[in-house]
Each structure stands twice: as C-alpha cells, then as structure tokens.
Short mmCIF file of N, CA and C in Angstrom, two decimals:
data_model
loop_
_atom_site.label_atom_id
_atom_site.label_comp_id
_atom_site.label_asym_id
_atom_site.label_seq_id
_atom_site.Cartn_x
_atom_site.Cartn_y
_atom_site.Cartn_z
N MET A 1 -1.20 44.43 -43.11
CA MET A 1 0.05 43.68 -43.32
C MET A 1 -0.07 42.46 -42.39
N ASN A 2 0.18 41.28 -42.90
CA ASN A 2 0.12 40.08 -41.99
C ASN A 2 1.46 39.73 -41.54
N LYS A 3 1.51 38.81 -40.60
CA LYS A 3 2.75 38.47 -39.92
C LYS A 3 3.89 38.03 -40.89
N THR A 4 3.51 37.35 -42.01
CA THR A 4 4.57 36.80 -42.80
C THR A 4 5.06 37.91 -43.82
N GLU A 5 4.47 39.14 -43.85
CA GLU A 5 4.91 40.16 -44.72
C GLU A 5 5.86 41.13 -44.09
N ARG A 6 6.07 41.04 -42.77
CA ARG A 6 6.90 41.96 -42.07
C ARG A 6 7.82 41.21 -41.06
N ARG A 7 8.91 41.83 -40.76
CA ARG A 7 9.76 41.22 -39.70
C ARG A 7 9.45 41.92 -38.39
N GLY A 8 9.33 41.14 -37.35
CA GLY A 8 9.07 41.69 -36.02
C GLY A 8 10.26 42.37 -35.45
N LYS A 9 10.04 43.21 -34.42
CA LYS A 9 11.08 43.87 -33.78
C LYS A 9 11.12 43.22 -32.41
N ILE A 10 12.22 43.40 -31.64
CA ILE A 10 12.50 42.78 -30.36
C ILE A 10 12.18 43.75 -29.21
N ILE A 11 11.45 43.15 -28.25
CA ILE A 11 11.18 43.88 -27.02
C ILE A 11 11.99 43.30 -25.89
N VAL A 12 12.81 44.13 -25.29
CA VAL A 12 13.69 43.65 -24.20
C VAL A 12 13.29 44.24 -22.89
N LEU A 13 12.87 43.37 -21.97
CA LEU A 13 12.60 43.74 -20.62
C LEU A 13 13.78 43.37 -19.71
N VAL A 14 14.26 44.32 -18.98
CA VAL A 14 15.46 44.17 -18.15
C VAL A 14 15.15 44.56 -16.73
N ALA A 15 15.62 43.79 -15.78
CA ALA A 15 15.36 44.16 -14.35
C ALA A 15 16.13 43.32 -13.42
N PRO A 16 16.41 43.81 -12.23
CA PRO A 16 17.02 42.90 -11.26
C PRO A 16 16.02 41.80 -10.91
N SER A 17 16.46 40.69 -10.50
CA SER A 17 15.61 39.62 -10.05
C SER A 17 14.69 40.12 -8.92
N GLY A 18 13.39 39.91 -9.03
CA GLY A 18 12.45 40.34 -8.07
C GLY A 18 11.79 41.68 -8.34
N ALA A 19 12.14 42.32 -9.40
CA ALA A 19 11.54 43.67 -9.71
C ALA A 19 10.23 43.56 -10.42
N GLY A 20 9.86 42.35 -10.85
CA GLY A 20 8.58 42.14 -11.41
C GLY A 20 8.54 41.98 -12.94
N LYS A 21 9.67 41.88 -13.57
CA LYS A 21 9.65 41.82 -15.06
C LYS A 21 8.97 40.58 -15.59
N THR A 22 9.06 39.42 -14.98
CA THR A 22 8.38 38.25 -15.46
C THR A 22 6.87 38.41 -15.36
N THR A 23 6.38 38.97 -14.28
CA THR A 23 4.95 39.18 -14.15
C THR A 23 4.47 40.18 -15.20
N LEU A 24 5.23 41.25 -15.45
CA LEU A 24 4.86 42.21 -16.44
C LEU A 24 4.91 41.63 -17.85
N ALA A 25 5.88 40.79 -18.11
CA ALA A 25 6.03 40.12 -19.37
C ALA A 25 4.81 39.28 -19.60
N ARG A 26 4.40 38.48 -18.65
CA ARG A 26 3.27 37.65 -18.79
C ARG A 26 1.99 38.41 -19.22
N ARG A 27 1.84 39.54 -18.56
CA ARG A 27 0.62 40.39 -18.92
C ARG A 27 0.72 40.81 -20.37
N LEU A 28 1.88 41.27 -20.77
CA LEU A 28 2.02 41.64 -22.25
C LEU A 28 1.62 40.49 -23.15
N LEU A 29 2.17 39.31 -22.81
CA LEU A 29 1.86 38.10 -23.65
C LEU A 29 0.41 37.77 -23.69
N ASN A 30 -0.30 37.97 -22.55
CA ASN A 30 -1.73 37.74 -22.55
C ASN A 30 -2.50 38.68 -23.34
N GLU A 31 -2.03 39.95 -23.37
CA GLU A 31 -2.86 40.99 -24.08
C GLU A 31 -2.52 41.13 -25.60
N TYR A 32 -1.29 40.82 -25.95
CA TYR A 32 -0.86 41.07 -27.27
C TYR A 32 -0.51 39.79 -28.01
N PRO A 33 -1.32 39.22 -28.91
CA PRO A 33 -1.01 38.03 -29.54
C PRO A 33 0.16 38.07 -30.47
N GLU A 34 0.54 39.22 -30.84
CA GLU A 34 1.63 39.43 -31.79
C GLU A 34 3.04 39.44 -31.09
N ILE A 35 2.96 39.42 -29.77
CA ILE A 35 4.20 39.35 -28.96
C ILE A 35 4.33 37.88 -28.47
N LYS A 36 5.52 37.32 -28.74
CA LYS A 36 5.80 35.95 -28.27
C LYS A 36 7.07 35.92 -27.49
N PHE A 37 6.99 35.09 -26.40
CA PHE A 37 8.12 35.01 -25.46
C PHE A 37 9.25 34.17 -26.12
N SER A 38 10.45 34.72 -26.05
CA SER A 38 11.65 33.99 -26.51
C SER A 38 12.16 33.24 -25.33
N THR A 39 12.05 31.92 -25.40
CA THR A 39 12.47 31.01 -24.34
C THR A 39 13.96 30.96 -24.29
N SER A 40 14.49 31.17 -23.13
CA SER A 40 15.90 31.13 -22.88
C SER A 40 16.34 29.78 -22.36
N ALA A 41 17.66 29.50 -22.34
CA ALA A 41 18.18 28.31 -21.82
C ALA A 41 18.91 28.60 -20.46
N THR A 42 18.89 27.58 -19.52
CA THR A 42 19.59 27.75 -18.28
C THR A 42 20.09 26.40 -17.76
N THR A 43 21.10 26.49 -16.91
CA THR A 43 21.58 25.29 -16.24
C THR A 43 21.00 25.11 -14.89
N ARG A 44 20.16 26.06 -14.43
CA ARG A 44 19.60 25.97 -13.08
C ARG A 44 18.40 24.97 -13.15
N PRO A 45 18.13 24.30 -12.03
CA PRO A 45 17.00 23.42 -12.03
C PRO A 45 15.69 24.19 -12.06
N PRO A 46 14.63 23.59 -12.59
CA PRO A 46 13.35 24.21 -12.69
C PRO A 46 12.80 24.53 -11.37
N ARG A 47 12.16 25.62 -11.21
CA ARG A 47 11.36 25.99 -10.01
C ARG A 47 9.99 25.35 -10.13
N LYS A 48 9.35 25.24 -8.97
CA LYS A 48 7.93 24.66 -8.90
C LYS A 48 7.05 25.33 -9.97
N GLY A 49 6.48 24.52 -10.83
CA GLY A 49 5.54 25.03 -11.83
C GLY A 49 6.15 25.45 -13.19
N GLU A 50 7.46 25.51 -13.18
CA GLU A 50 8.09 25.91 -14.52
C GLU A 50 8.01 24.67 -15.51
N ILE A 51 7.83 25.02 -16.78
CA ILE A 51 7.68 24.02 -17.83
C ILE A 51 8.80 24.06 -18.85
N GLU A 52 9.40 22.95 -19.08
CA GLU A 52 10.51 22.78 -20.10
C GLU A 52 10.07 23.31 -21.44
N GLY A 53 10.85 24.13 -22.06
CA GLY A 53 10.51 24.69 -23.34
C GLY A 53 9.55 25.88 -23.37
N GLU A 54 8.97 26.10 -22.23
CA GLU A 54 8.06 27.27 -22.15
C GLU A 54 8.65 28.34 -21.25
N ASP A 55 9.04 27.92 -20.01
CA ASP A 55 9.73 28.95 -19.16
C ASP A 55 11.20 29.06 -19.46
N TYR A 56 11.82 27.91 -19.65
CA TYR A 56 13.25 27.85 -20.05
C TYR A 56 13.49 26.49 -20.72
N TYR A 57 14.56 26.42 -21.43
CA TYR A 57 15.18 25.08 -21.79
C TYR A 57 16.17 24.77 -20.68
N PHE A 58 15.89 23.74 -19.96
CA PHE A 58 16.74 23.37 -18.85
C PHE A 58 17.83 22.37 -19.28
N LEU A 59 19.03 22.89 -19.36
CA LEU A 59 20.12 22.12 -19.94
C LEU A 59 21.13 21.73 -18.79
N ASN A 60 21.91 20.65 -18.96
CA ASN A 60 22.98 20.42 -18.00
C ASN A 60 24.21 21.18 -18.56
N GLU A 61 25.24 21.15 -17.71
CA GLU A 61 26.45 22.05 -18.05
C GLU A 61 27.07 21.61 -19.40
N ASP A 62 27.19 20.29 -19.68
CA ASP A 62 27.77 19.83 -20.88
C ASP A 62 26.93 20.33 -22.09
N GLU A 63 25.57 20.20 -22.04
CA GLU A 63 24.78 20.71 -23.14
C GLU A 63 24.90 22.20 -23.37
N PHE A 64 24.92 22.96 -22.31
CA PHE A 64 25.08 24.38 -22.39
C PHE A 64 26.47 24.73 -23.09
N SER A 65 27.53 24.06 -22.61
CA SER A 65 28.88 24.27 -23.19
C SER A 65 28.92 24.00 -24.64
N ARG A 66 28.31 22.86 -25.04
CA ARG A 66 28.28 22.56 -26.49
C ARG A 66 27.56 23.67 -27.30
N MET A 67 26.51 24.23 -26.71
CA MET A 67 25.81 25.23 -27.42
C MET A 67 26.59 26.53 -27.52
N ILE A 68 27.34 26.82 -26.45
CA ILE A 68 28.28 27.98 -26.52
C ILE A 68 29.24 27.80 -27.65
N GLU A 69 29.90 26.65 -27.73
CA GLU A 69 30.92 26.27 -28.71
C GLU A 69 30.27 26.44 -30.09
N GLY A 70 28.97 26.09 -30.20
CA GLY A 70 28.33 26.15 -31.52
C GLY A 70 27.72 27.51 -31.87
N ASN A 71 28.00 28.54 -31.01
CA ASN A 71 27.53 29.85 -31.20
C ASN A 71 25.98 29.92 -31.30
N ALA A 72 25.37 29.19 -30.44
CA ALA A 72 23.86 29.06 -30.45
C ALA A 72 23.23 30.26 -29.65
N PHE A 73 24.02 31.07 -28.93
CA PHE A 73 23.46 32.05 -28.05
C PHE A 73 23.78 33.46 -28.59
N LEU A 74 22.79 34.31 -28.48
CA LEU A 74 22.99 35.78 -28.75
C LEU A 74 23.87 36.36 -27.60
N GLU A 75 23.56 35.77 -26.42
CA GLU A 75 24.29 36.17 -25.18
C GLU A 75 24.09 35.13 -24.19
N TRP A 76 25.00 35.07 -23.25
CA TRP A 76 24.93 34.13 -22.16
C TRP A 76 25.75 34.60 -21.01
N GLU A 77 25.38 34.23 -19.81
CA GLU A 77 26.21 34.59 -18.58
C GLU A 77 25.96 33.70 -17.44
N TYR A 78 26.86 33.88 -16.49
CA TYR A 78 26.70 33.22 -15.18
C TYR A 78 25.90 34.14 -14.34
N TYR A 79 24.95 33.56 -13.53
CA TYR A 79 24.16 34.36 -12.66
C TYR A 79 23.79 33.47 -11.47
N SER A 80 24.14 33.79 -10.27
CA SER A 80 23.91 33.07 -9.06
C SER A 80 24.25 31.61 -9.22
N GLY A 81 25.32 31.34 -9.80
CA GLY A 81 25.93 30.01 -9.87
C GLY A 81 25.41 29.19 -11.09
N TYR A 82 24.59 29.77 -11.95
CA TYR A 82 24.02 29.01 -13.11
C TYR A 82 24.30 29.85 -14.33
N ARG A 83 24.20 29.17 -15.50
CA ARG A 83 24.30 29.86 -16.77
C ARG A 83 22.97 30.06 -17.39
N TYR A 84 22.84 31.22 -17.99
CA TYR A 84 21.56 31.59 -18.70
C TYR A 84 21.97 32.11 -20.11
N GLY A 85 21.16 31.82 -21.15
CA GLY A 85 21.46 32.26 -22.41
C GLY A 85 20.22 32.51 -23.36
N THR A 86 20.30 33.47 -24.20
CA THR A 86 19.26 33.75 -25.14
C THR A 86 19.66 33.05 -26.46
N LEU A 87 18.81 32.16 -26.91
CA LEU A 87 19.05 31.38 -28.10
C LEU A 87 18.75 32.21 -29.35
N GLN A 88 19.83 32.36 -30.22
CA GLN A 88 19.67 33.08 -31.44
C GLN A 88 18.56 32.46 -32.34
N SER A 89 18.47 31.14 -32.34
CA SER A 89 17.42 30.46 -33.16
C SER A 89 16.04 30.71 -32.73
N GLU A 90 15.82 30.94 -31.41
CA GLU A 90 14.48 31.26 -30.90
C GLU A 90 14.06 32.64 -31.33
N VAL A 91 14.96 33.59 -31.25
CA VAL A 91 14.66 35.04 -31.59
C VAL A 91 14.47 35.06 -33.08
N ASP A 92 15.34 34.49 -33.91
CA ASP A 92 15.26 34.57 -35.33
C ASP A 92 13.96 33.92 -35.87
N LYS A 93 13.58 32.85 -35.23
CA LYS A 93 12.38 32.13 -35.67
C LYS A 93 11.14 33.07 -35.52
N LEU A 94 11.12 33.76 -34.31
CA LEU A 94 10.02 34.62 -34.09
C LEU A 94 9.98 35.86 -34.97
N VAL A 95 11.17 36.46 -35.07
CA VAL A 95 11.30 37.59 -35.94
C VAL A 95 10.93 37.30 -37.39
N ASP A 96 11.43 36.22 -37.91
CA ASP A 96 11.13 35.86 -39.31
C ASP A 96 9.63 35.49 -39.51
N SER A 97 8.97 35.11 -38.48
CA SER A 97 7.54 34.88 -38.55
C SER A 97 6.70 36.08 -38.39
N GLY A 98 7.33 37.19 -38.19
CA GLY A 98 6.60 38.45 -38.02
C GLY A 98 6.18 38.85 -36.63
N TYR A 99 6.52 37.99 -35.68
CA TYR A 99 6.22 38.28 -34.27
C TYR A 99 7.18 39.28 -33.62
N PHE A 100 6.82 39.77 -32.48
CA PHE A 100 7.72 40.60 -31.70
C PHE A 100 8.28 39.77 -30.57
N PRO A 101 9.49 39.25 -30.67
CA PRO A 101 10.02 38.48 -29.56
C PRO A 101 10.19 39.32 -28.28
N LEU A 102 9.77 38.73 -27.20
CA LEU A 102 9.94 39.35 -25.93
C LEU A 102 11.07 38.65 -25.16
N LEU A 103 12.09 39.41 -24.85
CA LEU A 103 13.20 38.89 -24.11
C LEU A 103 13.13 39.35 -22.68
N ASP A 104 13.16 38.50 -21.73
CA ASP A 104 13.15 38.76 -20.32
C ASP A 104 14.55 38.33 -19.79
N ILE A 105 15.54 39.33 -19.89
CA ILE A 105 16.89 39.00 -19.62
C ILE A 105 17.54 40.03 -18.65
N GLU A 106 18.81 39.66 -18.26
CA GLU A 106 19.61 40.43 -17.41
C GLU A 106 20.34 41.56 -18.12
N VAL A 107 20.88 42.50 -17.38
CA VAL A 107 21.48 43.70 -17.94
C VAL A 107 22.57 43.38 -18.95
N LYS A 108 23.55 42.54 -18.63
CA LYS A 108 24.69 42.32 -19.52
C LYS A 108 24.23 41.73 -20.87
N GLY A 109 23.37 40.77 -20.77
CA GLY A 109 22.76 40.17 -21.96
C GLY A 109 21.91 41.10 -22.78
N ALA A 110 21.18 42.00 -22.08
CA ALA A 110 20.34 42.92 -22.80
C ALA A 110 21.23 43.95 -23.54
N LEU A 111 22.33 44.32 -22.99
CA LEU A 111 23.22 45.32 -23.65
C LEU A 111 23.82 44.67 -24.92
N ASN A 112 24.15 43.36 -24.86
CA ASN A 112 24.65 42.58 -25.96
C ASN A 112 23.57 42.55 -27.10
N VAL A 113 22.33 42.24 -26.74
CA VAL A 113 21.23 42.12 -27.72
C VAL A 113 21.02 43.51 -28.38
N LEU A 114 21.05 44.51 -27.60
CA LEU A 114 20.83 45.85 -28.24
C LEU A 114 21.95 46.28 -29.13
N GLU A 115 23.17 45.84 -28.84
CA GLU A 115 24.29 46.09 -29.73
C GLU A 115 24.14 45.30 -31.09
N ILE A 116 23.61 44.16 -31.01
CA ILE A 116 23.40 43.32 -32.23
C ILE A 116 22.21 43.84 -33.06
N TYR A 117 21.09 44.19 -32.39
CA TYR A 117 19.85 44.46 -33.16
C TYR A 117 19.62 45.96 -33.25
N GLY A 118 20.27 46.80 -32.59
CA GLY A 118 20.20 48.27 -32.74
C GLY A 118 18.70 48.74 -32.67
N SER A 119 18.35 49.48 -33.69
CA SER A 119 16.96 50.06 -33.67
C SER A 119 15.86 49.08 -33.86
N GLU A 120 16.17 47.82 -34.15
CA GLU A 120 15.13 46.79 -34.21
C GLU A 120 14.68 46.28 -32.86
N ALA A 121 15.29 46.89 -31.78
CA ALA A 121 14.99 46.43 -30.44
C ALA A 121 14.58 47.70 -29.65
N ILE A 122 13.70 47.48 -28.71
CA ILE A 122 13.39 48.50 -27.71
C ILE A 122 13.58 47.95 -26.37
N SER A 123 14.18 48.68 -25.47
CA SER A 123 14.51 48.20 -24.14
C SER A 123 13.89 48.98 -23.11
N ILE A 124 13.38 48.24 -22.07
CA ILE A 124 12.71 48.85 -20.93
C ILE A 124 13.31 48.28 -19.68
N PHE A 125 13.83 49.09 -18.85
CA PHE A 125 14.42 48.66 -17.62
C PHE A 125 13.35 48.81 -16.48
N ILE A 126 13.02 47.74 -15.83
CA ILE A 126 12.03 47.66 -14.75
C ILE A 126 12.81 47.82 -13.41
N GLU A 127 12.55 48.88 -12.70
CA GLU A 127 13.26 49.18 -11.42
C GLU A 127 12.31 48.99 -10.19
N PRO A 128 12.77 48.35 -9.15
CA PRO A 128 12.01 48.30 -7.99
C PRO A 128 11.93 49.69 -7.31
N PRO A 129 10.89 49.98 -6.53
CA PRO A 129 10.79 51.29 -5.91
C PRO A 129 11.98 51.59 -4.89
N SER A 130 12.52 50.48 -4.29
CA SER A 130 13.61 50.63 -3.38
C SER A 130 14.24 49.30 -3.19
N MET A 131 15.45 49.32 -2.56
CA MET A 131 16.07 48.04 -2.34
C MET A 131 15.37 47.29 -1.18
N ASP A 132 14.75 48.04 -0.22
CA ASP A 132 14.01 47.34 0.80
C ASP A 132 12.78 46.58 0.21
N VAL A 133 12.10 47.17 -0.67
CA VAL A 133 10.96 46.50 -1.40
C VAL A 133 11.45 45.32 -2.19
N LEU A 134 12.60 45.47 -2.82
CA LEU A 134 13.13 44.31 -3.58
C LEU A 134 13.50 43.22 -2.64
N ARG A 135 14.11 43.50 -1.53
CA ARG A 135 14.45 42.44 -0.54
C ARG A 135 13.22 41.72 -0.06
N GLN A 136 12.13 42.47 0.17
CA GLN A 136 10.88 41.84 0.68
C GLN A 136 10.28 40.95 -0.42
N ARG A 137 10.33 41.38 -1.68
CA ARG A 137 9.82 40.58 -2.80
C ARG A 137 10.56 39.30 -2.95
N LEU A 138 11.90 39.40 -2.86
CA LEU A 138 12.74 38.16 -2.98
C LEU A 138 12.49 37.17 -1.80
N ARG A 139 12.34 37.71 -0.60
CA ARG A 139 12.04 36.88 0.51
C ARG A 139 10.72 36.17 0.35
N LYS A 140 9.73 36.92 -0.16
CA LYS A 140 8.38 36.38 -0.33
C LYS A 140 8.30 35.19 -1.29
N ARG A 141 9.24 35.23 -2.21
CA ARG A 141 9.28 34.03 -3.12
C ARG A 141 9.49 32.69 -2.44
N GLY A 142 10.29 32.74 -1.37
CA GLY A 142 10.50 31.49 -0.54
C GLY A 142 11.59 30.59 -1.20
N SER A 143 12.26 31.07 -2.22
CA SER A 143 13.27 30.19 -2.87
C SER A 143 14.69 30.70 -2.61
N GLU A 144 14.80 31.71 -1.81
CA GLU A 144 16.18 32.30 -1.53
C GLU A 144 16.70 31.90 -0.17
N THR A 145 17.98 31.54 -0.10
CA THR A 145 18.67 31.37 1.10
C THR A 145 19.23 32.68 1.49
N ASN A 146 19.79 32.87 2.74
CA ASN A 146 20.38 34.12 3.05
C ASN A 146 21.57 34.43 2.14
N VAL A 147 22.30 33.46 1.75
CA VAL A 147 23.52 33.65 0.78
C VAL A 147 22.95 34.12 -0.58
N THR A 148 21.99 33.36 -1.16
CA THR A 148 21.54 33.76 -2.47
C THR A 148 20.79 35.13 -2.42
N LEU A 149 20.14 35.42 -1.39
CA LEU A 149 19.45 36.71 -1.18
C LEU A 149 20.48 37.84 -1.25
N LYS A 150 21.55 37.65 -0.47
CA LYS A 150 22.62 38.70 -0.47
C LYS A 150 23.25 38.91 -1.81
N LYS A 151 23.49 37.78 -2.54
CA LYS A 151 24.04 37.89 -3.85
C LYS A 151 23.16 38.57 -4.85
N ARG A 152 21.83 38.26 -4.79
CA ARG A 152 20.85 38.84 -5.64
C ARG A 152 20.80 40.39 -5.41
N LEU A 153 20.80 40.77 -4.15
CA LEU A 153 20.76 42.19 -3.78
C LEU A 153 21.98 42.99 -4.28
N GLN A 154 23.14 42.37 -4.09
CA GLN A 154 24.40 43.00 -4.56
C GLN A 154 24.35 43.11 -6.08
N ARG A 155 23.87 42.08 -6.75
CA ARG A 155 23.72 42.11 -8.19
C ARG A 155 22.71 43.20 -8.66
N ALA A 156 21.65 43.32 -7.87
CA ALA A 156 20.59 44.30 -8.20
C ALA A 156 21.14 45.71 -8.13
N GLU A 157 21.99 46.03 -7.17
CA GLU A 157 22.61 47.38 -7.10
C GLU A 157 23.42 47.66 -8.31
N MET A 158 24.19 46.65 -8.72
CA MET A 158 25.04 46.81 -9.87
C MET A 158 24.22 47.01 -11.11
N GLU A 159 23.12 46.22 -11.27
CA GLU A 159 22.28 46.33 -12.48
C GLU A 159 21.56 47.71 -12.51
N MET A 160 21.10 48.21 -11.37
CA MET A 160 20.42 49.47 -11.38
C MET A 160 21.34 50.59 -11.77
N ASN A 161 22.64 50.47 -11.59
CA ASN A 161 23.59 51.46 -12.07
C ASN A 161 23.66 51.49 -13.54
N HIS A 162 23.13 50.49 -14.24
CA HIS A 162 23.13 50.48 -15.75
C HIS A 162 21.84 50.87 -16.35
N ALA A 163 20.79 51.25 -15.52
CA ALA A 163 19.54 51.52 -16.02
C ALA A 163 19.50 52.59 -17.17
N ARG A 164 20.37 53.55 -16.98
CA ARG A 164 20.42 54.69 -17.96
C ARG A 164 20.77 54.32 -19.34
N HIS A 165 21.27 53.06 -19.52
CA HIS A 165 21.70 52.54 -20.83
C HIS A 165 20.58 52.08 -21.69
N PHE A 166 19.42 52.04 -21.03
CA PHE A 166 18.22 51.46 -21.72
C PHE A 166 17.26 52.58 -22.22
N ASP A 167 16.42 52.29 -23.21
CA ASP A 167 15.55 53.29 -23.82
C ASP A 167 14.59 53.88 -22.85
N HIS A 168 14.07 53.04 -21.91
CA HIS A 168 13.05 53.55 -20.90
C HIS A 168 13.31 52.90 -19.60
N ILE A 169 12.96 53.65 -18.54
CA ILE A 169 13.01 53.10 -17.18
C ILE A 169 11.52 53.18 -16.61
N VAL A 170 11.05 52.16 -16.09
CA VAL A 170 9.70 52.03 -15.51
C VAL A 170 9.92 51.56 -13.98
N VAL A 171 9.42 52.35 -13.06
CA VAL A 171 9.53 51.93 -11.64
C VAL A 171 8.31 51.12 -11.38
N ASN A 172 8.50 49.94 -10.88
CA ASN A 172 7.39 49.05 -10.53
C ASN A 172 7.06 49.15 -9.07
N ASP A 173 6.37 50.26 -8.74
CA ASP A 173 5.86 50.45 -7.38
C ASP A 173 4.51 49.85 -7.27
N ASP A 174 3.69 50.06 -8.29
CA ASP A 174 2.30 49.51 -8.41
C ASP A 174 2.27 48.73 -9.75
N LEU A 175 1.99 47.47 -9.73
CA LEU A 175 1.93 46.71 -10.94
C LEU A 175 1.10 47.17 -12.06
N ASP A 176 -0.08 47.59 -11.75
CA ASP A 176 -0.99 48.09 -12.76
C ASP A 176 -0.52 49.35 -13.41
N THR A 177 0.04 50.31 -12.66
CA THR A 177 0.66 51.53 -13.13
C THR A 177 1.89 51.25 -14.03
N ALA A 178 2.73 50.38 -13.56
CA ALA A 178 3.93 49.99 -14.30
C ALA A 178 3.51 49.37 -15.65
N TYR A 179 2.50 48.49 -15.59
CA TYR A 179 2.08 47.85 -16.85
C TYR A 179 1.48 48.82 -17.81
N GLU A 180 0.75 49.79 -17.38
CA GLU A 180 0.16 50.75 -18.31
C GLU A 180 1.27 51.65 -18.88
N GLU A 181 2.29 51.95 -18.14
CA GLU A 181 3.41 52.66 -18.66
C GLU A 181 4.14 51.86 -19.77
N ILE A 182 4.32 50.57 -19.50
CA ILE A 182 4.99 49.73 -20.56
C ILE A 182 4.12 49.64 -21.82
N ARG A 183 2.80 49.48 -21.64
CA ARG A 183 1.86 49.47 -22.87
C ARG A 183 2.05 50.73 -23.66
N THR A 184 2.14 51.88 -23.02
CA THR A 184 2.32 53.18 -23.70
C THR A 184 3.58 53.22 -24.45
N ILE A 185 4.59 52.58 -23.92
CA ILE A 185 5.94 52.58 -24.60
C ILE A 185 5.93 51.63 -25.80
N ILE A 186 5.37 50.41 -25.67
CA ILE A 186 5.50 49.47 -26.73
C ILE A 186 4.46 49.62 -27.88
N GLU A 187 3.32 50.23 -27.59
CA GLU A 187 2.33 50.21 -28.70
C GLU A 187 2.75 50.96 -29.91
N PRO A 188 3.41 52.11 -29.87
CA PRO A 188 3.94 52.71 -31.12
C PRO A 188 4.93 51.82 -31.83
N PHE A 189 5.78 51.14 -31.03
CA PHE A 189 6.84 50.28 -31.52
C PHE A 189 6.23 49.10 -32.32
N ILE A 190 5.17 48.49 -31.82
CA ILE A 190 4.62 47.40 -32.51
C ILE A 190 3.61 47.70 -33.61
N THR A 191 3.15 48.98 -33.69
CA THR A 191 2.21 49.33 -34.72
C THR A 191 2.85 50.14 -35.86
N ASP A 192 4.14 50.53 -35.77
CA ASP A 192 4.66 51.31 -36.90
C ASP A 192 5.00 50.48 -38.06
#
C-alpha cells in the first residue's frame, strides 16, 4: 500500500519541557521516513538554531489571534508567557498524504487532539526520571532564568499528574533505552 492509498495516523509525544521529547522525536523522524513532523505555531521568539516553518511558525500576537478566530488550530494554549498551537491544516495535510504526523505538544493540547482523533492517534508520555534530573536538564539548556525555571518545574509537576491519561508512559532516564521503548510502541501502530 503506498502513501496515497491510506490515511496516516497521528503520533502524539507529550512531556514536560526538558524531559527529552524533542530529542526523541528527532530520532523517530530520522529513522522513519513515513513519519513527518507537524510544525506548530508560537508567539515566542526563535531560539538559537531554530528555523521558521521547520521548528515552528513564529507568529506575532495579532497573527496568532487571527488564526484562533479563524479556527486554524486543533488546540492552542498559553505556556510560559507565549501561545503555542497545533495547526489543523498541517496535521490534515500530512494525514491525507498518508504520512504519520508527529505532534510534539503539551498535556492540555494532547488531550484535545486525542479527543478529536480518538483511535487514529497514539499517545506517549515522556517522563523524566525525577524532578532533580529535570531541573538539571533545564539549567543545562542555558535559556532559563530563575523565574522561568521555577514556572517550568511547577508546570512539569502538574503535567506529570496527567501522565495516566495517555496510552503509554516512557521514563527517559537513558535516551537510547527510552527511544527503543518508543520504537516498540509505534511500530505496530504504523504497520497495521
């Protein structure tokens, strides 16, 4: 069966900031050509090395508001002072082309996506081994102030309380082990 003869299913990776979901997502994208990243939109400024249209669509507040009014998002939310959203058009374009869209999103948005797509989506919650490890990872980024670090850690505690709502939980203590566990989860999903 080729890509145009089937509709892809959605893979949703969920994790607190700093748990490693973006690194794990990139590994999936490198290994599986049938999985494509669904680029989200945000009002936050780009980080060093991020590319417009690849990492995110970087929008100003007015552009983002117009897109909300036009129902362009599957979900959107405020996070650490910025808005983030999953574009319905990005996901639909990939699904209709037979790809498996990969969504790298936060808990609230992931729950909304799962409600919309039901069994056409599989969700994996990436958990840090501990809050201390998460704190170290966030500090290592070098992009957090004491205030933003505190907010991210408070948010992470709340998000981890929702882990049970997702299909699978993978603890990212060792990147290679976590990646192999994710591969084991998604392979039957993308080959059925």
